[in-house]
Each structure stands twice: as structure tokens, then as C-alpha cells.
Short mmCIF file of C-alpha atoms in Angstrom, two decimals:
data_model
loop_
_atom_site.label_atom_id
_atom_site.label_comp_id
_atom_site.label_asym_id
_atom_site.label_seq_id
_atom_site.Cartn_x
_atom_site.Cartn_y
_atom_site.Cartn_z
CA MET A 203 2.80 -26.09 1.71
CA GLU A 204 -0.93 -25.85 2.24
CA ALA A 205 -2.54 -24.83 5.49
CA ARG A 206 -6.08 -24.21 6.64
CA ASN A 207 -6.82 -20.70 7.79
CA ARG A 208 -10.29 -20.04 9.26
CA ASN A 209 -12.27 -21.99 6.69
CA THR A 210 -10.10 -20.62 3.91
CA ARG A 211 -7.48 -22.59 2.11
CA MET A 212 -4.07 -20.94 2.19
CA LEU A 213 -1.30 -21.92 -0.19
CA VAL A 214 2.28 -20.92 0.64
CA ARG A 215 4.89 -21.45 -2.06
CA LYS A 216 7.94 -20.10 -3.82
CA LEU A 217 6.92 -17.45 -6.34
CA THR A 218 7.79 -17.56 -10.04
CA GLU A 219 7.88 -15.17 -12.99
CA ASN A 220 4.20 -16.00 -13.52
CA ASP A 221 3.49 -14.23 -10.21
CA LEU A 222 5.16 -10.96 -11.27
CA GLU A 223 1.94 -8.93 -11.55
CA ALA A 224 0.70 -10.09 -8.14
CA ILE A 225 4.08 -9.36 -6.52
CA TRP A 226 4.17 -5.92 -8.13
CA ALA A 227 0.67 -5.04 -6.93
CA LEU A 228 1.42 -6.20 -3.37
CA ARG A 229 4.75 -4.36 -3.33
CA LEU A 230 3.10 -1.11 -4.44
CA GLN A 231 0.42 -1.50 -1.79
CA SER A 232 2.99 -2.21 0.92
CA VAL A 233 5.10 0.90 0.26
CA LYS A 234 2.02 3.08 -0.17
CA ASP A 235 0.18 1.90 2.95
CA HIS A 236 3.23 1.60 5.22
CA PRO A 237 5.83 4.11 3.99
CA GLU A 238 7.64 4.16 7.35
CA VAL A 239 8.56 0.47 7.13
CA PHE A 240 10.27 0.22 3.75
CA SER A 241 13.46 1.93 2.62
CA SER A 242 11.97 2.79 -0.79
CA THR A 243 9.15 5.26 -1.22
CA TYR A 244 6.08 4.59 -3.35
CA GLU A 245 7.39 7.03 -5.97
CA GLU A 246 10.85 5.40 -6.04
CA THR A 247 9.28 1.96 -6.36
CA LEU A 248 7.10 3.13 -9.27
CA ALA A 249 10.12 4.70 -10.98
CA GLN A 250 12.15 1.47 -10.67
CA GLY A 251 9.32 -0.52 -12.16
CA LYS A 252 8.93 -4.30 -12.18
CA GLU A 253 12.38 -5.06 -13.58
CA PRO A 254 14.19 -5.46 -10.22
CA ILE A 255 11.54 -7.94 -9.09
CA LEU A 256 11.78 -9.86 -12.36
CA GLN A 257 15.57 -10.03 -12.05
CA ARG A 258 15.26 -11.40 -8.50
CA LEU A 259 12.78 -14.03 -9.67
CA ARG A 260 15.29 -15.20 -12.28
CA GLN A 261 18.11 -15.79 -9.78
CA GLY A 262 16.96 -19.21 -8.65
CA ASP A 263 18.06 -20.28 -5.20
CA SER A 264 20.30 -17.26 -4.58
CA MET A 265 17.27 -14.98 -4.36
CA PHE A 266 13.60 -15.85 -4.22
CA TYR A 267 10.20 -14.82 -2.92
CA VAL A 268 7.75 -16.90 -0.93
CA GLY A 269 4.09 -15.96 -1.19
CA ALA A 270 0.86 -16.79 0.62
CA PHE A 271 -2.33 -17.08 -1.40
CA GLU A 272 -5.98 -16.90 -0.33
CA GLU A 273 -7.95 -15.93 -3.41
CA GLY A 274 -4.87 -13.96 -4.52
CA LEU A 275 -1.50 -13.02 -3.06
CA VAL A 276 -2.01 -11.83 0.53
CA GLY A 277 1.57 -11.87 1.82
CA MET A 278 5.15 -12.33 0.77
CA VAL A 279 8.75 -12.39 1.93
CA ARG A 280 12.05 -12.19 0.04
CA PHE A 281 15.25 -14.18 0.55
CA GLY A 282 18.67 -13.20 -0.74
CA ARG A 283 21.91 -15.11 -0.42
CA GLU A 284 25.16 -13.24 0.02
CA GLU A 285 27.67 -13.54 -2.82
CA GLY A 286 31.33 -14.39 -2.60
CA LEU A 287 33.04 -17.40 -1.06
CA LYS A 288 33.48 -15.79 2.36
CA LEU A 289 29.87 -14.59 2.64
CA ARG A 290 27.81 -17.37 1.00
CA HIS A 291 27.03 -18.92 4.39
CA GLN A 292 24.67 -15.98 5.03
CA GLY A 293 21.23 -15.12 3.71
CA SER A 294 18.93 -12.19 4.31
CA VAL A 295 15.20 -11.96 4.89
CA ALA A 296 13.53 -8.80 3.56
CA SER A 297 10.30 -7.24 2.36
CA VAL A 298 8.06 -9.18 4.73
CA TYR A 299 4.49 -8.02 4.17
CA VAL A 300 0.99 -9.30 4.87
CA LEU A 301 -2.15 -7.39 3.91
CA PRO A 302 -3.48 -5.54 6.98
CA GLU A 303 -6.85 -7.31 6.89
CA LYS A 304 -5.08 -10.71 6.85
CA ARG A 305 -2.75 -10.11 9.81
CA GLY A 306 -3.15 -12.13 12.96
CA HIS A 307 -4.17 -15.30 11.09
CA GLY A 308 -0.82 -17.08 10.87
CA ILE A 309 0.16 -15.91 7.39
CA GLY A 310 3.41 -14.27 8.50
CA ARG A 311 4.29 -17.43 10.42
CA ALA A 312 3.57 -19.61 7.38
CA LEU A 313 5.69 -17.36 5.14
CA MET A 314 8.64 -17.44 7.53
CA GLN A 315 8.34 -21.19 8.02
CA GLU A 316 8.43 -21.83 4.27
CA LEU A 317 11.35 -19.43 3.77
CA ILE A 318 13.33 -21.20 6.52
CA THR A 319 12.44 -24.60 5.05
CA GLN A 320 13.66 -23.49 1.62
CA ALA A 321 16.81 -21.90 3.10
CA LYS A 322 17.73 -25.07 5.01
CA GLN A 323 17.88 -26.93 1.69
CA LEU A 324 20.60 -24.63 0.31
CA ASP A 325 24.04 -26.17 0.51
CA GLY A 326 26.39 -24.24 2.78
CA LEU A 327 23.83 -21.73 4.04
CA GLU A 328 24.26 -21.42 7.81
CA GLN A 329 22.49 -18.27 8.99
CA LEU A 330 19.76 -15.77 8.18
CA HIS A 331 19.81 -12.05 8.92
CA LEU A 332 17.02 -9.50 8.99
CA SER A 333 16.26 -6.07 10.35
CA VAL A 334 13.03 -4.88 11.91
CA LEU A 335 11.97 -1.46 13.18
CA THR A 336 12.31 -1.33 16.95
CA THR A 337 8.71 -0.11 17.11
CA HIS A 338 7.33 -3.20 15.32
CA LEU A 339 6.97 -5.45 18.31
CA ALA A 340 4.62 -8.00 16.71
CA ALA A 341 7.07 -8.60 13.85
CA ARG A 342 9.98 -8.93 16.29
CA ARG A 343 8.00 -11.43 18.39
CA LEU A 344 7.29 -13.47 15.25
CA TYR A 345 10.96 -13.60 14.33
CA GLN A 346 11.97 -14.44 17.90
CA SER A 347 9.48 -17.32 17.92
CA PHE A 348 11.58 -18.94 15.16
CA GLY A 349 14.81 -18.41 17.07
CA PHE A 350 16.01 -15.11 15.62
CA GLU A 351 17.99 -13.12 18.18
CA VAL A 352 18.79 -9.41 18.31
CA TYR A 353 22.53 -8.84 17.96
CA GLY A 354 22.49 -5.07 17.66
CA THR A 355 20.48 -1.97 16.96
CA ALA A 356 21.12 0.37 14.07
CA PRO A 357 20.11 3.90 15.08
CA ARG A 358 18.31 6.33 12.80
CA VAL A 359 18.22 3.99 9.79
CA ILE A 360 14.94 5.33 8.39
CA LYS A 361 14.07 9.02 8.24
CA PHE A 362 10.33 9.35 7.85
CA GLY A 363 9.44 13.02 7.64
CA GLU A 364 11.23 14.51 10.62
CA GLN A 365 11.19 11.27 12.62
CA TYR A 366 14.12 8.87 12.79
CA LEU A 367 13.47 5.15 13.25
CA ASP A 368 15.89 2.55 14.59
CA GLU A 369 16.17 -1.06 13.47
CA ASP A 370 16.97 -4.16 15.47
CA LEU A 371 19.39 -6.44 13.64
CA MET A 372 18.48 -10.09 14.09
CA MET A 373 20.01 -13.39 13.08
CA PHE A 374 19.08 -17.08 13.11
CA TYR A 375 21.41 -20.05 12.87
CA LEU A 376 20.07 -22.66 10.45
CA ARG A 377 22.59 -25.33 11.42
#
């Protein structure tokens, strides 16, 4: 998918192993700049290294990343399909991130649209789940604009210093 974005050409596509370095750099920046949002710390992410990302990239349709490019990777989102016959109708959306200076220009919307488009092509996939901090109203509004609905709140999921943060659990029916 290509879209125009304020005189800049934006490309949104499924990421491949060739994008590993760009994904790694964006992941490190995301956990460093916004430690309250992600469940892994910068130090934990560094210690794990690139291998978990590489393994996800090799899983084909059961797990993939979608990225947005404008002179480099400026945003990404991850999809994961549940395993097992009784759970395969569900997928999860995670690790949504757009560079701070690129927010408010439709990149998050383009990422989510492409992820949903890709997910709808997967045989037997019926619903998507995600969680978002209750304090991240812009992200929640984005998800709601696609039809995601809150079905519960998980209290005290993230402990950031001495502060506890709750997450809204959201789902979207694909079919």
C-alpha cells in the first residue's frame, strides 16, 4: 500500500528479514523513549537481542510485522495468531509504535489498516485482540475508529517505578 503524506511518499508493507536492522533500531528507540508503554525494558530488550524478532519474521502468516516507511522505517505493528485448533480464530495486535515526530499524520491509521487487510486474508481468522494503556486516549480512539471495542480492563498490568498502569482489553471482529 502506498499513500501520500504531506508531500512525502509513505510506503506501508509487510516486513521481511531484510528489514531486521530497521525493526531492531525502531524497537530499541520505542522501549527507550517510552518505557511506560512496553512490557520489556530497554535493558531486557538489548539482552534478548535481535533473535526473537528474526524468529517472528520467519513465521510467515502466523506472525508478522507491518511497517511504514518515509525515508526509513517510521512506524510498525506486530500481528500474532494464536496456536491450537480451538484458538486459531484469534489474532493479537502488539508493539504498535510510530516515531514521535511522525505522529498525527495518519501513519498509525495506515499501519492498522494494512494489518487488518492482511489479517482478513488469513483463513479461519475471525477476531483481533489488543491491549492499550487506559491513559493512552489517542491510541484507544484510533483502535475504536476501526471498530475495536473495550471488553474489559486489566488493573495494574504495568508497574513503572512506583506507579501502576491499567490496560483496556479491546477486540475487533473481522467477519
